[in-house]
Amino acid sequence: MFQIMSVHFDHFIPNWRTQMEAIGYNVLVLVREGKVKYEINGEEIVAERGDMLFIPKGTRRSGSNYLDSPHQKHTILFTLNTGLGTGIPFLDQGRFVKLRIAGFQYASHRCERLFEEMRGDKSFRSFICLGILQELFGMLAREMEKPELAPMKQSYAQIMRSYLLEHYREPVEIEQLARLIHRSPNYATALFKEVYGQSPIRYMHQLRVMEACNLLLHSDMTVTSIAQYLGYYDTSYFFRMFKKHSGMSPTDFIAQGSQADLSHLFS
């Protein structure tokens, strides 16, 4: 049904652009950082961090950095057998979609896994890659079924999320987040869950574990130093939180190295 042509990871490419053309394939995009500008069938579309786009075959499309500022995104090019229905409306209708993904961190790691698998030559690679692509479409389709949130709710949730992204290494209390939006702690927690599918504190721990994975693989810091750097002054607690969110201990993660299956993160 699906045939993946290629998977790309654009990492802050200066002067990035694609020419205007009617594309002969389908494209799935997940923006990781910054903003990217597309022209889709004559309409200007600006996508930013957390946005996922489906651009169907036959679309007249061009793309460039937004305001000449580089961005980071995953791009999946694939073909689809139009004679077989997928059961996913926007795929079957060949309809352009742009949507903010609540499970952004998990989707990002699935795209990373897909990118790694496509570059390798391990057995059953095609099955794994196809499964990841189908999961991403399922996530997008499920997101589209959710009732649209009021703009004010989206704004409040984004304020809290932005604070967590800036301060996740520091002690964070629900009361702090509630004060940012001038609402009660219970309201702040419920709203964050409604928008992002998890509590603010769980999200904070996920950010810490994601950074821990990066430091474990790409720095010479000890586990104890990483724990303290991320705000875990009890190393045993750091071990428990790391295993809870990644499915393995820091020691096991280091042993697996770049072969570690990060798809367990943020699930």
mmCIF file of C-alpha atoms in Angstrom:
data_model
loop_
_atom_site.group_PDB
_atom_site.id
_atom_site.type_symbol
_atom_site.label_atom_id
_atom_site.label_comp_id
_atom_site.label_asym_id
_atom_site.label_seq_id
_atom_site.Cartn_x
_atom_site.Cartn_y
_atom_site.Cartn_z
ATOM 1 C CA MET A 1 0.000 0.000 0.000
ATOM 2 C CA PHE A 2 2.760 2.454 1.033
ATOM 3 C CA GLN A 3 6.217 2.593 -0.547
ATOM 4 C CA ILE A 4 8.739 4.818 1.227
ATOM 5 C CA MET A 5 10.994 6.598 -1.249
ATOM 6 C CA SER A 6 13.278 8.494 1.134
ATOM 7 C CA VAL A 7 13.471 10.014 4.614
ATOM 8 C CA HIS A 8 15.309 13.286 5.278
ATOM 9 C CA PHE A 9 16.345 15.232 8.357
ATOM 10 C CA ASP A 10 16.912 18.911 7.577
ATOM 11 C CA HIS A 11 19.092 20.352 10.328
ATOM 12 C CA PHE A 12 19.132 24.163 10.168
ATOM 13 C CA ILE A 13 20.152 24.340 6.498
ATOM 14 C CA PRO A 14 21.016 27.925 5.435
ATOM 15 C CA ASN A 15 19.159 29.156 2.354
ATOM 16 C CA TRP A 16 17.025 25.987 2.212
ATOM 17 C CA ARG A 17 14.414 26.020 -0.533
ATOM 18 C CA THR A 18 12.597 23.751 -2.976
ATOM 19 C CA GLN A 19 11.395 24.937 -6.366
ATOM 20 C CA MET A 20 7.747 25.239 -7.315
ATOM 21 C CA GLU A 21 6.592 22.006 -8.931
ATOM 22 C CA ALA A 22 3.701 19.559 -9.028
ATOM 23 C CA ILE A 23 5.133 16.781 -6.885
ATOM 24 C CA GLY A 24 4.865 13.178 -8.082
ATOM 25 C CA TYR A 25 4.833 11.694 -4.587
ATOM 26 C CA ASN A 26 3.297 12.243 -1.148
ATOM 27 C CA VAL A 27 5.128 14.075 1.641
ATOM 28 C CA LEU A 28 4.812 13.897 5.432
ATOM 29 C CA VAL A 29 6.585 16.661 7.361
ATOM 30 C CA LEU A 30 7.208 17.119 11.090
ATOM 31 C CA VAL A 31 8.764 20.458 12.089
ATOM 32 C CA ARG A 32 11.174 20.059 15.023
ATOM 33 C CA GLU A 33 12.463 23.617 15.505
ATOM 34 C CA GLY A 34 11.937 27.020 13.923
ATOM 35 C CA LYS A 35 9.537 27.764 11.084
ATOM 36 C CA VAL A 36 9.293 26.727 7.429
ATOM 37 C CA LYS A 37 7.268 28.404 4.693
ATOM 38 C CA TYR A 38 5.494 26.494 1.929
ATOM 39 C CA GLU A 39 3.377 27.594 -0.982
ATOM 40 C CA ILE A 40 0.689 24.933 -1.404
ATOM 41 C CA ASN A 41 -1.437 25.276 -4.529
ATOM 42 C CA GLY A 42 -1.045 29.051 -4.425
ATOM 43 C CA GLU A 43 -1.609 29.456 -0.669
ATOM 44 C CA GLU A 44 1.179 30.438 1.738
ATOM 45 C CA ILE A 45 1.504 28.034 4.671
ATOM 46 C CA VAL A 46 3.839 28.630 7.641
ATOM 47 C CA ALA A 47 4.578 25.591 9.803
ATOM 48 C CA GLU A 48 6.399 25.716 13.139
ATOM 49 C CA ARG A 49 7.651 23.422 15.888
ATOM 50 C CA GLY A 50 5.102 20.683 16.595
ATOM 51 C CA ASP A 51 3.268 20.997 13.281
ATOM 52 C CA MET A 52 2.785 17.945 11.058
ATOM 53 C CA LEU A 53 1.864 18.339 7.396
ATOM 54 C CA PHE A 54 0.601 15.886 4.802
ATOM 55 C CA ILE A 55 1.199 17.134 1.257
ATOM 56 C CA PRO A 56 -0.497 14.840 -1.291
ATOM 57 C CA LYS A 57 0.800 13.791 -4.683
ATOM 58 C CA GLY A 58 -0.015 16.274 -7.433
ATOM 59 C CA THR A 59 0.188 19.325 -5.142
ATOM 60 C CA ARG A 60 1.942 22.364 -6.585
ATOM 61 C CA ARG A 61 4.438 23.061 -3.846
ATOM 62 C CA SER A 62 7.505 25.143 -3.103
ATOM 63 C CA GLY A 63 9.285 25.649 0.211
ATOM 64 C CA SER A 64 11.851 27.884 1.902
ATOM 65 C CA ASN A 65 13.153 29.004 5.271
ATOM 66 C CA TYR A 66 10.738 31.392 6.970
ATOM 67 C CA LEU A 67 12.205 34.923 7.024
ATOM 68 C CA ASP A 68 15.579 33.406 6.049
ATOM 69 C CA SER A 69 15.851 31.707 9.452
ATOM 70 C CA PRO A 70 16.923 28.010 9.290
ATOM 71 C CA HIS A 71 14.670 25.314 10.696
ATOM 72 C CA GLN A 72 14.812 21.646 11.672
ATOM 73 C CA LYS A 73 12.362 19.096 10.311
ATOM 74 C CA HIS A 74 11.788 15.478 9.287
ATOM 75 C CA THR A 75 10.486 14.849 5.760
ATOM 76 C CA ILE A 76 9.168 11.500 4.486
ATOM 77 C CA LEU A 77 8.570 10.969 0.772
ATOM 78 C CA PHE A 78 6.355 8.041 -0.183
ATOM 79 C CA THR A 79 3.962 6.659 -2.765
ATOM 80 C CA LEU A 80 0.501 5.263 -2.081
ATOM 81 C CA ASN A 81 -1.541 2.729 -4.021
ATOM 82 C CA THR A 82 -4.666 4.765 -4.701
ATOM 83 C CA GLY A 83 -6.628 1.683 -5.652
ATOM 84 C CA LEU A 84 -6.703 0.492 -2.042
ATOM 85 C CA GLY A 85 -8.458 2.479 0.656
ATOM 86 C CA THR A 86 -6.515 3.106 3.856
ATOM 87 C CA GLY A 87 -9.487 4.033 6.031
ATOM 88 C CA ILE A 88 -7.782 7.358 6.803
ATOM 89 C CA PRO A 89 -9.897 10.098 5.163
ATOM 90 C CA PHE A 90 -7.217 12.640 4.291
ATOM 91 C CA LEU A 91 -5.045 9.937 2.686
ATOM 92 C CA ASP A 92 -7.880 8.456 0.666
ATOM 93 C CA GLN A 93 -9.081 11.914 -0.413
ATOM 94 C CA GLY A 94 -5.590 13.212 -1.199
ATOM 95 C CA ARG A 95 -6.260 16.246 0.994
ATOM 96 C CA PHE A 96 -3.599 18.618 2.384
ATOM 97 C CA VAL A 97 -3.386 18.626 6.183
ATOM 98 C CA LYS A 98 -1.545 20.865 8.656
ATOM 99 C CA LEU A 99 -2.060 20.094 12.336
ATOM 100 C CA ARG A 100 -0.316 20.593 15.670
ATOM 101 C CA ILE A 101 0.547 17.196 17.189
ATOM 102 C CA ALA A 102 -0.064 16.689 20.915
ATOM 103 C CA GLY A 103 2.360 13.741 21.086
ATOM 104 C CA PHE A 104 5.110 15.805 19.478
ATOM 105 C CA GLN A 105 8.067 14.343 21.367
ATOM 106 C CA TYR A 106 7.004 10.776 20.656
ATOM 107 C CA ALA A 107 6.365 11.555 16.982
ATOM 108 C CA SER A 108 9.823 13.143 16.776
ATOM 109 C CA HIS A 109 11.472 10.013 18.109
ATOM 110 C CA ARG A 110 9.507 7.810 15.724
ATOM 111 C CA CYS A 111 10.747 9.965 12.843
ATOM 112 C CA GLU A 112 14.305 9.655 14.165
ATOM 113 C CA ARG A 113 13.950 5.877 14.273
ATOM 114 C CA LEU A 114 12.571 5.836 10.725
ATOM 115 C CA PHE A 115 15.483 7.973 9.514
ATOM 116 C CA GLU A 116 17.998 5.620 11.159
ATOM 117 C CA GLU A 117 16.316 2.495 9.800
ATOM 118 C CA MET A 118 16.237 3.849 6.252
ATOM 119 C CA ARG A 119 19.980 4.482 6.375
ATOM 120 C CA GLY A 120 20.774 0.988 7.663
ATOM 121 C CA ASP A 121 20.645 -2.468 6.162
ATOM 122 C CA LYS A 122 19.311 -4.585 9.015
ATOM 123 C CA SER A 123 16.937 -7.453 8.361
ATOM 124 C CA PHE A 124 13.200 -6.674 8.161
ATOM 125 C CA ARG A 125 13.982 -2.987 7.707
ATOM 126 C CA SER A 126 11.104 -2.444 5.273
ATOM 127 C CA PHE A 127 8.558 -3.908 7.708
ATOM 128 C CA ILE A 128 9.776 -1.715 10.561
ATOM 129 C CA CYS A 129 9.829 1.430 8.416
ATOM 130 C CA LEU A 130 6.343 0.777 7.069
ATOM 131 C CA GLY A 131 5.045 0.208 10.593
ATOM 132 C CA ILE A 132 6.489 3.526 11.799
ATOM 133 C CA LEU A 133 4.973 5.429 8.869
ATOM 134 C CA GLN A 134 1.570 3.861 9.472
ATOM 135 C CA GLU A 135 1.804 4.747 13.169
ATOM 136 C CA LEU A 136 2.522 8.390 12.303
ATOM 137 C CA PHE A 137 -0.523 8.499 10.049
ATOM 138 C CA GLY A 138 -2.624 6.921 12.775
ATOM 139 C CA MET A 139 -1.460 9.592 15.229
ATOM 140 C CA LEU A 140 -2.318 12.370 12.782
ATOM 141 C CA ALA A 141 -5.732 10.880 11.984
ATOM 142 C CA ARG A 142 -6.550 10.463 15.676
ATOM 143 C CA GLU A 143 -5.498 14.052 16.346
ATOM 144 C CA MET A 144 -7.880 15.268 13.650
ATOM 145 C CA GLU A 145 -10.798 13.550 15.376
ATOM 146 C CA LYS A 146 -10.332 15.572 18.563
ATOM 147 C CA PRO A 147 -12.692 18.519 19.075
ATOM 148 C CA GLU A 148 -11.045 21.849 18.333
ATOM 149 C CA LEU A 149 -9.802 23.612 21.452
ATOM 150 C CA ALA A 150 -10.655 27.214 22.168
ATOM 151 C CA PRO A 151 -7.786 29.575 21.242
ATOM 152 C CA MET A 152 -7.467 30.735 24.853
ATOM 153 C CA LYS A 153 -6.963 27.167 26.062
ATOM 154 C CA GLN A 154 -4.324 26.589 23.409
ATOM 155 C CA SER A 155 -2.599 29.818 24.422
ATOM 156 C CA TYR A 156 -2.579 28.885 28.134
ATOM 157 C CA ALA A 157 -1.208 25.417 27.401
ATOM 158 C CA GLN A 158 1.524 26.850 25.167
ATOM 159 C CA ILE A 159 2.564 29.310 27.886
ATOM 160 C CA MET A 160 3.036 26.440 30.354
ATOM 161 C CA ARG A 161 4.804 24.258 27.811
ATOM 162 C CA SER A 162 7.193 27.058 26.843
ATOM 163 C CA TYR A 163 8.029 27.588 30.502
ATOM 164 C CA LEU A 164 8.783 23.890 30.937
ATOM 165 C CA LEU A 165 11.007 23.865 27.852
ATOM 166 C CA GLU A 166 13.025 26.720 29.348
ATOM 167 C CA HIS A 167 13.105 25.568 32.966
ATOM 168 C CA TYR A 168 12.858 21.749 32.940
ATOM 169 C CA ARG A 169 16.217 21.412 34.733
ATOM 170 C CA GLU A 170 14.876 23.455 37.654
ATOM 171 C CA PRO A 171 12.387 22.411 40.346
ATOM 172 C CA VAL A 172 8.938 23.071 38.878
ATOM 173 C CA GLU A 173 5.710 23.085 40.855
ATOM 174 C CA ILE A 174 2.174 23.081 39.463
ATOM 175 C CA GLU A 175 1.514 26.250 41.444
ATOM 176 C CA GLN A 176 4.194 28.052 39.395
ATOM 177 C CA LEU A 177 2.559 27.051 36.130
ATOM 178 C CA ALA A 178 -0.884 27.998 37.416
ATOM 179 C CA ARG A 179 0.344 31.490 38.308
ATOM 180 C CA LEU A 180 1.607 31.968 34.750
ATOM 181 C CA ILE A 181 -1.955 31.684 33.411
ATOM 182 C CA HIS A 182 -3.689 33.102 36.509
ATOM 183 C CA ARG A 183 -5.672 29.934 37.096
ATOM 184 C CA SER A 184 -5.860 27.268 39.818
ATOM 185 C CA PRO A 185 -3.360 24.364 39.940
ATOM 186 C CA ASN A 186 -6.151 21.859 39.216
ATOM 187 C CA TYR A 187 -7.245 23.839 36.165
ATOM 188 C CA ALA A 188 -3.657 24.154 34.915
ATOM 189 C CA THR A 189 -3.054 20.406 35.211
ATOM 190 C CA ALA A 190 -6.343 19.454 33.556
ATOM 191 C CA LEU A 191 -5.804 21.915 30.705
ATOM 192 C CA PHE A 192 -2.257 20.701 30.015
ATOM 193 C CA LYS A 193 -3.521 17.107 29.919
ATOM 194 C CA GLU A 194 -6.343 18.083 27.575
ATOM 195 C CA VAL A 195 -3.954 19.698 25.100
ATOM 196 C CA TYR A 196 -0.857 17.503 25.384
ATOM 197 C CA GLY A 197 -2.222 14.229 26.712
ATOM 198 C CA GLN A 198 -0.160 14.138 29.893
ATOM 199 C CA SER A 199 0.460 16.097 33.063
ATOM 200 C CA PRO A 200 2.956 18.993 33.152
ATOM 201 C CA ILE A 201 5.187 17.160 35.627
ATOM 202 C CA ARG A 202 5.330 14.030 33.468
ATOM 203 C CA TYR A 203 6.221 16.202 30.495
ATOM 204 C CA MET A 204 9.012 17.826 32.515
ATOM 205 C CA HIS A 205 10.477 14.414 33.370
ATOM 206 C CA GLN A 206 10.290 13.389 29.721
ATOM 207 C CA LEU A 207 12.269 16.472 28.709
ATOM 208 C CA ARG A 208 14.870 15.606 31.319
ATOM 209 C CA VAL A 209 15.132 12.002 30.178
ATOM 210 C CA MET A 210 15.419 13.074 26.536
ATOM 211 C CA GLU A 211 18.330 15.358 27.457
ATOM 212 C CA ALA A 212 19.844 12.592 29.591
ATOM 213 C CA CYS A 213 19.842 10.272 26.560
ATOM 214 C CA ASN A 214 21.668 12.885 24.540
ATOM 215 C CA LEU A 215 24.272 13.444 27.272
ATOM 216 C CA LEU A 216 24.764 9.719 27.895
ATOM 217 C CA LEU A 217 25.591 9.172 24.225
ATOM 218 C CA HIS A 218 27.375 12.385 23.334
ATOM 219 C CA SER A 219 29.225 13.624 26.421
ATOM 220 C CA ASP A 220 31.790 12.336 28.905
ATOM 221 C CA MET A 221 29.619 13.252 31.901
ATOM 222 C CA THR A 222 29.044 10.560 34.509
ATOM 223 C CA VAL A 223 25.540 9.332 35.311
ATOM 224 C CA THR A 224 25.722 11.116 38.663
ATOM 225 C CA SER A 225 26.784 14.378 37.001
ATOM 226 C CA ILE A 226 23.969 14.098 34.456
ATOM 227 C CA ALA A 227 21.443 13.449 37.209
ATOM 228 C CA GLN A 228 22.540 16.548 39.106
ATOM 229 C CA TYR A 229 22.685 18.647 35.932
ATOM 230 C CA LEU A 230 19.063 17.730 35.211
ATOM 231 C CA GLY A 231 17.863 18.538 38.703
ATOM 232 C CA TYR A 232 17.890 15.022 40.186
ATOM 233 C CA TYR A 233 19.991 15.330 43.309
ATOM 234 C CA ASP A 234 19.140 11.763 44.311
ATOM 235 C CA THR A 235 20.824 9.540 41.701
ATOM 236 C CA SER A 236 18.653 6.546 42.565
ATOM 237 C CA TYR A 237 15.557 8.655 41.818
ATOM 238 C CA PHE A 238 17.083 9.621 38.471
ATOM 239 C CA PHE A 239 17.571 5.911 37.701
ATOM 240 C CA ARG A 240 13.912 5.222 38.519
ATOM 241 C CA MET A 241 12.621 8.098 36.393
ATOM 242 C CA PHE A 242 14.913 7.221 33.483
ATOM 243 C CA LYS A 243 13.720 3.622 33.457
ATOM 244 C CA LYS A 244 10.086 4.662 33.830
ATOM 245 C CA HIS A 245 10.195 6.863 30.725
ATOM 246 C CA SER A 246 12.715 5.035 28.538
ATOM 247 C CA GLY A 247 12.051 1.417 29.475
ATOM 248 C CA MET A 248 15.674 0.769 30.437
ATOM 249 C CA SER A 249 18.271 1.862 32.962
ATOM 250 C CA PRO A 250 20.923 4.477 32.086
ATOM 251 C CA THR A 251 23.532 1.707 32.211
ATOM 252 C CA ASP A 252 21.606 -0.424 29.691
ATOM 253 C CA PHE A 253 21.050 2.612 27.484
ATOM 254 C CA ILE A 254 24.788 3.336 27.400
ATOM 255 C CA ALA A 255 25.511 -0.318 26.579
ATOM 256 C CA GLN A 256 23.166 -0.201 23.589
ATOM 257 C CA GLY A 257 24.653 3.078 22.406
ATOM 258 C CA SER A 258 23.357 4.391 19.091
ATOM 259 C CA GLN A 259 21.427 1.124 18.619
ATOM 260 C CA ALA A 260 19.090 1.962 21.507
ATOM 261 C CA ASP A 261 15.442 1.900 20.461
ATOM 262 C CA LEU A 262 14.280 5.388 21.432
ATOM 263 C CA SER A 263 10.723 4.607 20.358
ATOM 264 C CA HIS A 264 10.052 3.576 23.960
ATOM 265 C CA LEU A 265 10.559 7.174 25.020
ATOM 266 C CA PHE A 266 7.499 9.330 25.582
ATOM 267 C CA SER A 267 5.022 6.532 24.932
#
